[in-house]
Short mmCIF file of C-alpha atoms in Angstrom, two decimals:
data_model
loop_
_atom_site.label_atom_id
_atom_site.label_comp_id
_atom_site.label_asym_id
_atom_site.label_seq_id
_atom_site.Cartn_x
_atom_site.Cartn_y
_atom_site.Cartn_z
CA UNK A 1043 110.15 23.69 16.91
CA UNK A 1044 110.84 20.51 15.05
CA UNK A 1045 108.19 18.01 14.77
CA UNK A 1046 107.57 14.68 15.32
CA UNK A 1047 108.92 12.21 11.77
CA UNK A 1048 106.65 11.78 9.05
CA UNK A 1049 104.78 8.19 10.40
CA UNK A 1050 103.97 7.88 13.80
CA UNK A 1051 106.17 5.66 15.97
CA UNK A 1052 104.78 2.74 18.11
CA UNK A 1053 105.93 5.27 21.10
CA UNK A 1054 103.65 7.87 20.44
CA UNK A 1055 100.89 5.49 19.89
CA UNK A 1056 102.13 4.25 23.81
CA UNK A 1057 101.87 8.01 24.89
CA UNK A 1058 98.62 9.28 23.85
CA UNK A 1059 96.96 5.62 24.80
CA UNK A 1060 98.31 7.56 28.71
CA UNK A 1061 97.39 10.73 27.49
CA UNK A 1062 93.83 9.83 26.43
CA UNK A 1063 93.54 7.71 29.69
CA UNK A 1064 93.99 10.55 31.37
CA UNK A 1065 91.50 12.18 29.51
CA UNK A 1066 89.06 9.40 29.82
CA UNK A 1067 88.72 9.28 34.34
CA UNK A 1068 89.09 13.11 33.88
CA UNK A 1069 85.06 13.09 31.58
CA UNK A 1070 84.21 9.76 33.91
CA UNK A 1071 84.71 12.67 37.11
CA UNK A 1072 83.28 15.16 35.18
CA UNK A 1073 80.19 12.79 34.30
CA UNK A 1074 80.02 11.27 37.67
CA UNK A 1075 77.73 13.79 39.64
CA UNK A 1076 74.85 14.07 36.59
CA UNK A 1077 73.92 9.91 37.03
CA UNK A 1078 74.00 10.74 40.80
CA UNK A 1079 72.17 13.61 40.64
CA UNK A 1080 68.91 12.35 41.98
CA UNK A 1081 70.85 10.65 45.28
CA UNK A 1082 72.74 13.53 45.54
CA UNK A 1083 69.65 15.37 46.19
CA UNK A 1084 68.54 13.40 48.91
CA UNK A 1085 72.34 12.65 50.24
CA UNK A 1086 72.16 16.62 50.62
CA UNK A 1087 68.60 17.10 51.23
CA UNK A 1088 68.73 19.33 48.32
CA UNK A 1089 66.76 20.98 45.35
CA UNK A 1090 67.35 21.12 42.06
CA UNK A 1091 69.52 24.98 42.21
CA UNK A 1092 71.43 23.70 44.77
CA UNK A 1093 72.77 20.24 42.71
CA UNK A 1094 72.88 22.33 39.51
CA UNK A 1095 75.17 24.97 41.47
CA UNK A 1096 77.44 21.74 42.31
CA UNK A 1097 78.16 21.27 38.18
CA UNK A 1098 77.87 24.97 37.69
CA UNK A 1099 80.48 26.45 39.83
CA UNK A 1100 83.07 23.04 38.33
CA UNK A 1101 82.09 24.07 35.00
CA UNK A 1102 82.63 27.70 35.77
CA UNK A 1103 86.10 26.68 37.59
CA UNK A 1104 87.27 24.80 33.73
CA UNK A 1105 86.15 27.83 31.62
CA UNK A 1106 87.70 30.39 33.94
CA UNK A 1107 90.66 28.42 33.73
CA UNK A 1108 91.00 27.33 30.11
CA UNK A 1109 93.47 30.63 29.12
CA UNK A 1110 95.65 30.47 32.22
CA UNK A 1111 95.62 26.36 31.51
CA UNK A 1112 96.89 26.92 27.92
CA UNK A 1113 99.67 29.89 29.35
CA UNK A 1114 101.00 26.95 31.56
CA UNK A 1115 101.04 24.46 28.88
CA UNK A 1116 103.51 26.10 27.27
CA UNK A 1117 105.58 26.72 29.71
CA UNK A 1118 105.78 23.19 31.36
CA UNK A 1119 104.38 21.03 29.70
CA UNK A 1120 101.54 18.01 28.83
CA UNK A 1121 103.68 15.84 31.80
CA UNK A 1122 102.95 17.87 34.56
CA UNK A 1123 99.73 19.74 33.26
CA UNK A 1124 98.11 16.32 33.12
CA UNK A 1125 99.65 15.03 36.30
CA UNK A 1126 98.13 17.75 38.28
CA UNK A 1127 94.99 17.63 36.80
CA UNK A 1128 94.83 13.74 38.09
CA UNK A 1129 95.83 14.27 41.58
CA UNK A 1130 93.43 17.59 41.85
CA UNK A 1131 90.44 15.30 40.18
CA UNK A 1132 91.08 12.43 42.80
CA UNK A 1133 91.54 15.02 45.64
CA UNK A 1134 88.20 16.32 44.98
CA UNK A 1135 86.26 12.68 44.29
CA UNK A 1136 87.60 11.95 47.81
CA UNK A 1137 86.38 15.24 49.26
CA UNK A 1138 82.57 14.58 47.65
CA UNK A 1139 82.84 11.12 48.98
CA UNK A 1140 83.33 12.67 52.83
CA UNK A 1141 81.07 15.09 52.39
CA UNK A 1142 77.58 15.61 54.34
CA UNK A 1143 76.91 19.22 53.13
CA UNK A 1144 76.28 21.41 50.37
CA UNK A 1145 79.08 23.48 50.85
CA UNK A 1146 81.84 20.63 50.82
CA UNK A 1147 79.93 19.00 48.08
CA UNK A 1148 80.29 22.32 46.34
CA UNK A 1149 83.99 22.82 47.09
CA UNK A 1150 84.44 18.89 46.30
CA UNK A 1151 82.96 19.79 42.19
CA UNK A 1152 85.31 22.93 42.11
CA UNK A 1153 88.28 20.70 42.91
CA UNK A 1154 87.06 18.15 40.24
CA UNK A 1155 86.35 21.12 37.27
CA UNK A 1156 90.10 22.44 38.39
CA UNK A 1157 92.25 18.97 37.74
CA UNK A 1158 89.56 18.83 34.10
CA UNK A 1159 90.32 22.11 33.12
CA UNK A 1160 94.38 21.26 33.16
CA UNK A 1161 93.48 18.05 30.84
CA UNK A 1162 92.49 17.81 27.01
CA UNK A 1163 94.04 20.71 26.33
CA UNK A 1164 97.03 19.67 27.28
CA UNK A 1165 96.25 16.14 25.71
CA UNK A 1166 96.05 17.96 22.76
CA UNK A 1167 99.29 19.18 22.81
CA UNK A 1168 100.75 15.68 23.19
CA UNK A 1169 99.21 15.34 20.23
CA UNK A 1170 100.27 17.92 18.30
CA UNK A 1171 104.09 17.07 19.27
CA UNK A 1172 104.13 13.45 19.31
CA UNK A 1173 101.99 13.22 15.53
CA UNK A 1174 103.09 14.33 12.09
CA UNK A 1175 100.62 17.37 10.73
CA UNK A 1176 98.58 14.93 8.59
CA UNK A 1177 97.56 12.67 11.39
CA UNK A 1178 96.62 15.09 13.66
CA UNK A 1179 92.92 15.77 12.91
CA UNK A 1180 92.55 12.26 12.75
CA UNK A 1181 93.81 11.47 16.53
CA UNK A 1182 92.04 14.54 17.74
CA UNK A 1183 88.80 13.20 16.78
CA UNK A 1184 89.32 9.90 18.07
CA UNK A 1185 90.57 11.03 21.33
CA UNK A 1186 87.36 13.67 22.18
CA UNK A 1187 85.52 10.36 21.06
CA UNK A 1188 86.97 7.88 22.85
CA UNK A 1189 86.96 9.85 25.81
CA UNK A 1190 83.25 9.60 26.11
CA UNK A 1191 83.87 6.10 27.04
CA UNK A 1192 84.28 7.85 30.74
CA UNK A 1193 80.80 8.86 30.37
CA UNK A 1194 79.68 5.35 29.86
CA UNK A 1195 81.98 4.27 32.85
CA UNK A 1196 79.68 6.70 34.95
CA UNK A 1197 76.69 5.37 33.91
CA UNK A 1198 76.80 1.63 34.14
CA UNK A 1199 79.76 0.82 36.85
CA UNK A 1200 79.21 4.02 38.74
CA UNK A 1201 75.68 3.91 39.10
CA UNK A 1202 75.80 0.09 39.55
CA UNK A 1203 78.60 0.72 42.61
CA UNK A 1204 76.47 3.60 43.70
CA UNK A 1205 73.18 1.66 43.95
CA UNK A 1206 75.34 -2.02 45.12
CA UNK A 1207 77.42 0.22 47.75
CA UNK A 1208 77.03 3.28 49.07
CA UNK A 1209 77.89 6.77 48.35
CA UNK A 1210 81.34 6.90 49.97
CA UNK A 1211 82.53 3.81 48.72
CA UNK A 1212 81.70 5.19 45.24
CA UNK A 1213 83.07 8.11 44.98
CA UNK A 1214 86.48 6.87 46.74
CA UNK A 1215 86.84 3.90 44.20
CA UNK A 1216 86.61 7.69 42.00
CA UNK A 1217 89.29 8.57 43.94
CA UNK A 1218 91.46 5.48 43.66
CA UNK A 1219 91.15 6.00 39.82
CA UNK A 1220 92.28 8.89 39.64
CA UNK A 1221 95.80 8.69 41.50
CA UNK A 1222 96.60 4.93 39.54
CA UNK A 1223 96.21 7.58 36.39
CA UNK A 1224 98.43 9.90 37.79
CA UNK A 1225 101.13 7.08 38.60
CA UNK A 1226 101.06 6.06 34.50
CA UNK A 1227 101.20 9.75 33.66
CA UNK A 1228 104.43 10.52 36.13
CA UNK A 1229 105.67 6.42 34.68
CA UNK A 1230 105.07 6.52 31.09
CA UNK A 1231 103.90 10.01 29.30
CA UNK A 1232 106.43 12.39 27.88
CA UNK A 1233 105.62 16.07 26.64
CA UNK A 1234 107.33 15.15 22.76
CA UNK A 1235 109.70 12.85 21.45
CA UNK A 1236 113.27 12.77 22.36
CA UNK A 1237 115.46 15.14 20.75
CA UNK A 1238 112.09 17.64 19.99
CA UNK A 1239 113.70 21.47 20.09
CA UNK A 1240 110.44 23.75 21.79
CA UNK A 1241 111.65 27.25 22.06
CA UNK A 1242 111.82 29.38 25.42
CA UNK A 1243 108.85 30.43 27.34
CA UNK A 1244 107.53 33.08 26.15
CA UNK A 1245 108.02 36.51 28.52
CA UNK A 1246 104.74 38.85 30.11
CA UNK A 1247 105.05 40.94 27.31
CA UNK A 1248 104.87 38.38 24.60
CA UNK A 1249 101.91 36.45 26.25
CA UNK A 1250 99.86 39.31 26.40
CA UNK A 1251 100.47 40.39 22.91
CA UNK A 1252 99.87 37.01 21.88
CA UNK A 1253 96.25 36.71 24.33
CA UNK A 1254 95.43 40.25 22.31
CA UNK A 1255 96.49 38.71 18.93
CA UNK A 1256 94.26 35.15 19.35
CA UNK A 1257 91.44 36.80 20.64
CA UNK A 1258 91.12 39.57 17.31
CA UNK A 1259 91.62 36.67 14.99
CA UNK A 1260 88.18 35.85 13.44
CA UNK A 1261 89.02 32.40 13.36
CA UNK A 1262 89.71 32.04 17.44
CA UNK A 1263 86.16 33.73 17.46
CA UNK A 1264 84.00 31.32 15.29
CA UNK A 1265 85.44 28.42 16.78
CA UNK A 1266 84.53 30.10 20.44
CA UNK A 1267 80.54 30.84 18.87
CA UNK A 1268 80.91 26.83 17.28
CA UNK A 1269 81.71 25.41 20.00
CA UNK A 1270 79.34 27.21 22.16
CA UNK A 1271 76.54 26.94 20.01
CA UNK A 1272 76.88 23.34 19.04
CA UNK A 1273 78.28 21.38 22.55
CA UNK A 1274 75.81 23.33 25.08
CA UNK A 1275 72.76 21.18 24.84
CA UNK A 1276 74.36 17.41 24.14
CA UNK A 1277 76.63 18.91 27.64
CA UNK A 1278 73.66 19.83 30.16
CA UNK A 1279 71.64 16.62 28.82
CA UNK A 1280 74.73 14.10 29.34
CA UNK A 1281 76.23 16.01 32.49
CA UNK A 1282 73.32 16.45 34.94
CA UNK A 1283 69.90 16.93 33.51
CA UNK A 1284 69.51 14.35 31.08
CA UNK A 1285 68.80 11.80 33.52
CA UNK A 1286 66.29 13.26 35.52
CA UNK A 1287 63.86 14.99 32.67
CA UNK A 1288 64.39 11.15 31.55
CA UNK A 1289 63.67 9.46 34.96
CA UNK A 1290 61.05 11.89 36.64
CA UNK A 1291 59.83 13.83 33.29
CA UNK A 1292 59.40 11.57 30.66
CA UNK A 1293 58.27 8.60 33.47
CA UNK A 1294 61.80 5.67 32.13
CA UNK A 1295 63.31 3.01 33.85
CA UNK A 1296 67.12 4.07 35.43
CA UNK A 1297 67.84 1.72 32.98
CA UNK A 1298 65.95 2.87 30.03
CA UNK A 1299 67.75 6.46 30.81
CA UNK A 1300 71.24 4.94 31.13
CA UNK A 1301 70.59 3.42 27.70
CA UNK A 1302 69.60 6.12 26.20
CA UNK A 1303 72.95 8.10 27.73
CA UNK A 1304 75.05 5.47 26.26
CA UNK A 1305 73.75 5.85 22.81
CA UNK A 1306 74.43 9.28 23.02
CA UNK A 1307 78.05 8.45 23.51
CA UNK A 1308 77.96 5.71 21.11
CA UNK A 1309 76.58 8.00 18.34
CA UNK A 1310 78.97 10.46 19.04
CA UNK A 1311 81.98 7.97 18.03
CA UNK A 1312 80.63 7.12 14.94
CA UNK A 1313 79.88 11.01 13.89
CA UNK A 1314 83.08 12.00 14.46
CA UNK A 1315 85.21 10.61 12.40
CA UNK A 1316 82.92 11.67 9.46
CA UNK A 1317 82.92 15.13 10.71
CA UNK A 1318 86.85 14.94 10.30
CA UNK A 1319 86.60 13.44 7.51
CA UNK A 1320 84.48 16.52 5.92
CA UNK A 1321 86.45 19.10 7.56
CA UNK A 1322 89.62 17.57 6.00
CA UNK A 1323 87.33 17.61 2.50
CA UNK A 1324 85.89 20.86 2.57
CA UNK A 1325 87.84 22.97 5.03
CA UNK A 1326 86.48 25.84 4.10
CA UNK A 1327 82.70 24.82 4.35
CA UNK A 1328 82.59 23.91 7.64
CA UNK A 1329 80.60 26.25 9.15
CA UNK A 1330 77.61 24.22 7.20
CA UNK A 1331 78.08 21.37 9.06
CA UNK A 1332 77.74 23.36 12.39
CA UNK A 1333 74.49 25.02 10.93
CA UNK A 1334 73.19 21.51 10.30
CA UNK A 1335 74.25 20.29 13.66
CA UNK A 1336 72.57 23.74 15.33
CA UNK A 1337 69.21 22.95 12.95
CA UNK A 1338 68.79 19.59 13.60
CA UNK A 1339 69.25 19.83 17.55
CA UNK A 1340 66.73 22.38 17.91
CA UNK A 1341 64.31 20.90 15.52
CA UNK A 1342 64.11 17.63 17.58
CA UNK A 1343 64.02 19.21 20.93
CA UNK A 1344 61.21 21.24 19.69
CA UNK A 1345 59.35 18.49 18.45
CA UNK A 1346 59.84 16.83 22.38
CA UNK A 1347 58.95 19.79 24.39
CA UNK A 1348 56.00 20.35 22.44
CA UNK A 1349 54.79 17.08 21.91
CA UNK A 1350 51.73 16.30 24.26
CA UNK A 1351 52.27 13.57 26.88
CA UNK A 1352 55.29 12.07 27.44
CA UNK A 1353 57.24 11.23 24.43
CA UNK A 1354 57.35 7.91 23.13
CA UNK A 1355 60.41 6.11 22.93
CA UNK A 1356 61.52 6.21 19.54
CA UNK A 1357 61.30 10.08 19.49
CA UNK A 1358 63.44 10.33 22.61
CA UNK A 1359 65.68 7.72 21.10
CA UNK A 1360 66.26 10.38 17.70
CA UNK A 1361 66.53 13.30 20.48
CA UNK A 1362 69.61 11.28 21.92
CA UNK A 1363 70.93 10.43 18.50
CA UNK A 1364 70.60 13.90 17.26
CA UNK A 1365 72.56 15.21 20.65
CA UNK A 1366 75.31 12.43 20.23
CA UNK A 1367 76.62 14.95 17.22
CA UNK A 1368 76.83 17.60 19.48
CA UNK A 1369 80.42 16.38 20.76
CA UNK A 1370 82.11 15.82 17.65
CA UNK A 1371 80.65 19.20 16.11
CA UNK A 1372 82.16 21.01 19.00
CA UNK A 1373 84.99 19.83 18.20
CA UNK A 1374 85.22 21.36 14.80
CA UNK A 1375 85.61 24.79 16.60
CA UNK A 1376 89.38 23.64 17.61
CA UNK A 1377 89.84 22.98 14.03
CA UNK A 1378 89.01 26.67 13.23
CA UNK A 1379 91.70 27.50 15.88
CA UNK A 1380 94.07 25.09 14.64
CA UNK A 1381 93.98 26.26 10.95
CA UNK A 1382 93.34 30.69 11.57
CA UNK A 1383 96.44 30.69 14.11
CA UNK A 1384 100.31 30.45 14.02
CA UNK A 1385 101.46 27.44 16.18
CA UNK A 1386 103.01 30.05 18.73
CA UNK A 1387 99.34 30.76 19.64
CA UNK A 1388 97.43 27.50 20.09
CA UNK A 1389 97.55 27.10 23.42
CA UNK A 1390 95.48 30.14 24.05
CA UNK A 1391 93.30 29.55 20.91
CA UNK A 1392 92.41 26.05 21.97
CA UNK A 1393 92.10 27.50 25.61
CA UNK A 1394 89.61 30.69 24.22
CA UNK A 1395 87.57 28.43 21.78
CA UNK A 1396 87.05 25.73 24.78
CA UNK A 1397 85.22 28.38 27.33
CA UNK A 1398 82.46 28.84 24.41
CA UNK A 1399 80.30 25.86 25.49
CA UNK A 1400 81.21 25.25 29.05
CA UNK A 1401 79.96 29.01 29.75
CA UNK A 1402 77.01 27.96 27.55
CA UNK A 1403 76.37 24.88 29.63
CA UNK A 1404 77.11 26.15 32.91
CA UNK A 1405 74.77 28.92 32.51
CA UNK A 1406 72.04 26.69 30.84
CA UNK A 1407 71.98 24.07 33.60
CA UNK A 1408 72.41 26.74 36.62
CA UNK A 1409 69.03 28.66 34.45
CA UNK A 1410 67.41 24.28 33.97
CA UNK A 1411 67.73 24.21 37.74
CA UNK A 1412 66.53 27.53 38.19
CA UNK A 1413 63.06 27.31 36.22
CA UNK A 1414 62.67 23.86 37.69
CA UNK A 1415 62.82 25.11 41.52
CA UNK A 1416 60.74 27.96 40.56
CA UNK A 1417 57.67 26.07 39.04
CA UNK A 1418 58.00 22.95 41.63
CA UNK A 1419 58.95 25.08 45.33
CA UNK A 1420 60.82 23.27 48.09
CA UNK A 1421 63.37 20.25 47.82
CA UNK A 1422 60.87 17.44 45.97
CA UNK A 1423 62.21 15.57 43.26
CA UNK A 1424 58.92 15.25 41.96
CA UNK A 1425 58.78 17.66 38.71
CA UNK A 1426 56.56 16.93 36.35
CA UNK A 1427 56.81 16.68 32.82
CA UNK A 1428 55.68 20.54 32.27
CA UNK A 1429 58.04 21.97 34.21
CA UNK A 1430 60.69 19.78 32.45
CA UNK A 1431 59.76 21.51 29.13
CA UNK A 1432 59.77 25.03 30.76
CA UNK A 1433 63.03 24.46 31.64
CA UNK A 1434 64.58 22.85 28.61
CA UNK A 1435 63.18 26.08 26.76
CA UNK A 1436 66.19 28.42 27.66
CA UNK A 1437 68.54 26.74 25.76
CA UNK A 1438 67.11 28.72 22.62
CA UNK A 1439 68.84 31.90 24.17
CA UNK A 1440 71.96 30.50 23.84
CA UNK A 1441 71.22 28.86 20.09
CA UNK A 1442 70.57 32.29 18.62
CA UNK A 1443 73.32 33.73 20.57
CA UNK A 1444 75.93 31.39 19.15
CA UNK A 1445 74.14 31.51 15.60
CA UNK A 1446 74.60 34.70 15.88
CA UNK A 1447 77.99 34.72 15.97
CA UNK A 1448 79.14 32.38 14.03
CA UNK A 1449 77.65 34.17 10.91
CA UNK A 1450 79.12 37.37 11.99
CA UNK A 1451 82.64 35.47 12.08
CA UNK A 1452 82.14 33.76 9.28
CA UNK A 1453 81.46 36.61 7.48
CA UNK A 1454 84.73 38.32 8.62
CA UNK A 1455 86.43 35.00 7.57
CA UNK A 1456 84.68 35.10 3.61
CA UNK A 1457 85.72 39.05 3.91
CA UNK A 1458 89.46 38.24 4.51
CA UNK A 1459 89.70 35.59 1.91
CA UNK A 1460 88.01 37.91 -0.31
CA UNK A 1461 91.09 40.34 -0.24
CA UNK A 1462 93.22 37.19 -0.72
CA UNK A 1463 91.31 36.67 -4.11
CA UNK A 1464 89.19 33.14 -3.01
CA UNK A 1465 85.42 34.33 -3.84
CA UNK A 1466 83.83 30.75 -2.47
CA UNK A 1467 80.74 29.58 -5.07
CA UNK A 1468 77.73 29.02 -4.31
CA UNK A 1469 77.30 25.54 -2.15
CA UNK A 1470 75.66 23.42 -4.67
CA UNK A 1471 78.13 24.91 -7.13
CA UNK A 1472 81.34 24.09 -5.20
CA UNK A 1473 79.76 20.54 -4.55
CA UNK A 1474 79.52 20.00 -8.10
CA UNK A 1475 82.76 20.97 -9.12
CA UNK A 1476 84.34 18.56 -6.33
CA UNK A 1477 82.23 15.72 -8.07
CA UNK A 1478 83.51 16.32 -11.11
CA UNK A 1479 87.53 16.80 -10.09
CA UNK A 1480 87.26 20.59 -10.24
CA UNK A 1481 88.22 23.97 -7.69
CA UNK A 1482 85.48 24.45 -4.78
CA UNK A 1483 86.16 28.10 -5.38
CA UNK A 1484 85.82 30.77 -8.50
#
């Protein structure tokens, strides 16, 4: 496969500006339910399980989907990947906007996790085709960062329409959004640049050797444990619960808590590009910058849950900052995947290492809603701040799982390079000898 020329052409700046679009309405859909969370349970005169199951089973629906995605990448294509995920997203936006009943809600959220599931993936991709090597890393980062901005379109126009409006008019302006994206997609994005040579699609045989091959590659399996163990928490708090534990639980003004969900995103776009920037530094160290990410998370949420009363501002305000890194440092999982795998495979390493922290967040926000309908029975919206913290308290299962492997990984990782002769030096060591012009290794 030939690649794109060495400087990137004012064309496939034009593409990925429709590509990232694309990927922008598809996090504004997948946002849109956790700032409506509270009127969705009285729209459905439901508890907290039953509006958790709405994100759940869409979040389940992307990860399930995330290896059969990346298959059909590659064999037709960013265009029409991204083009179906569109008209899916708007197809469910207009079925949540109809509905009167948990089960068409719940169908509604499927449809929506579906038409996501089929999109940055494949926005990667563009990426990869349309950008010389060197650039790549670079436009990754800025396109998982400036798709966040679809979070803040969810909470400020969204909940303003929501609150102006009413519920169906909200979610079919959703709607409407959706199929204008899928008329630039189909208008003005191409899978590479003209004259690209892709080879055939791959047969049965040679996609399941290659599934077998990704998945025993050590470097498929830290990024899957990264970006598990550092997206899960930033995820549940930005998707669905965040609002509430900051509305009901910690006693802040709707707009207080859509402030504080803004910074998050804002945070986020300023971390990434330094998280880039240090991957691209110390490529082979990057597994302390998901241990600092993993550290500092649960240090600050243990400092909230345990503080007594309701937090004060400013400590909520470093919770949110600290979770804004979560994003980014998820993102450093692809990069594993990106650098341990031949090209052949990337579509089902980017697909493997992007179930790690929906599962994590599905499963964290189904267990959130869980614990919260246990220790507040029946359909009131009125937890309290102890129940909050109860429920907040799983997600250190799922830290020690994914710490737990990523340092297995890793260690497989050190092992290999090991036999290749690279013995890495201590940290403070290799850091020293970059300062002073010298090898990171001995």
């Amino acid at each position: 496969m030939t690649g794109p020329a060495a400087r990137p052409s004012r064309r496939a700046y034009v593409v990925w500006l429709v590509a990232l679009t694309a990927y922008v309405v598809a996090v504004f859909d997948r946002a849109s339910l956790g700032v409506a969370a509270v009127d969705a349970q009285e729209r459905f005169s439901a508890g907290a399980s039953a509006v958790s199951l709405f994100l759940v089973l869409q979040l389940a629906v992307y990860a399930a989907l995330q290896v059969p995605v990346g298959v059909a990448l590659d064999r037709f294509g960013s265009r029409r990947m991204i083009l179906a995920g569109a008209v899916t997203m708007a197809a469910g936006q207009l079925v949540l906007a109809l509905a009167t009943d948990v089960p068409t809600a719940i169908a509604a959220r499927v449809l929506v996790g579906a038409g996501d599931a089929m999109t940055f993936i494949s926005v990667l991709r563009v990426i990869g085709l349309w950008f010389p090597g060197r650039t790549v890393p670079l436009i990754t980062q800025l396109t998982g960062i400036l798709g966040q901005l679809g979070s803040i379109a969810a909470a400020y126009p969204l909940v303003a329409l929501l609150h102006g409006t009413s519920w169906r008019t909200t979610f079919l302006g959703a709607a409407a959004t959706g199929l204008v994206v899928a008329v630039l997609v189909l208008v003005a994005l191409r899978d590479a640049p003209a004259g690209t040579v892709t080879p055939p699609p791959a047969g049965l045989a040679e996609l399941k050797r290659n599934l077998a091959d990704t998945w025993r590659e050590p470097g498929t399996r830290i990024g899957l444990y990264t970006h598990l163990v550092t997206q899960f928490s930033g995820t549940v708090f930005a998707l669905l619960w965040g609002y509430p534990f900051l509305v009901v639980g910690e006693g802040r003004s709707p707009t207080t808590a859509a402030g504080l969900l803004t910074l998050l995103v804002v945070v986020g776009m300023g971390v990434g590009p330094l998280l880039g920037r240090l991957c691209g530094r110390w490529p082979l160290r990057r597994s302390v910058l998901v241990f600092s990410i993993l550290a500092a998370t649960a240090s600050i949420w243990t400092v909230v849950l345990l503080w007594p009363g309701r937090a004060p501002l400013p400590l909520l305000v470093v919770l949110v900052v600290v979770l804004g890194t979560n994003g980014p440092g998820s993102m450093i999982g692809f990069d594993y995947a990106r650098t341990e795998n031949p090209p052949q495979r990337m579509g089902s390493a980017s697909g493997v290492v992007n179930v790690g922290g929906f599962v994590a967040s599905l499963l964290t926000i189904l267990a959130v809603g869980a614990v919260l309908d246990l220790l507040t029975p029946g359909s009131s919206t009125d937890y309290d701040l102890g129940a909050f913290r109860a429920a907040f308290s799983v997600q250190y299962v799922f830290w020690a799982i994914g710490l737990v492997g990523v340092l297995r990984h890793r260690r497989e990782l050190r092992e290999r390079l090991a036999r290749d002769g690279v013995v890495l030096a201590p940290l403070h060591v290799a850091v020293g000898a970059r300062l002073r012009g010298g090898s990171a290794y001995r």
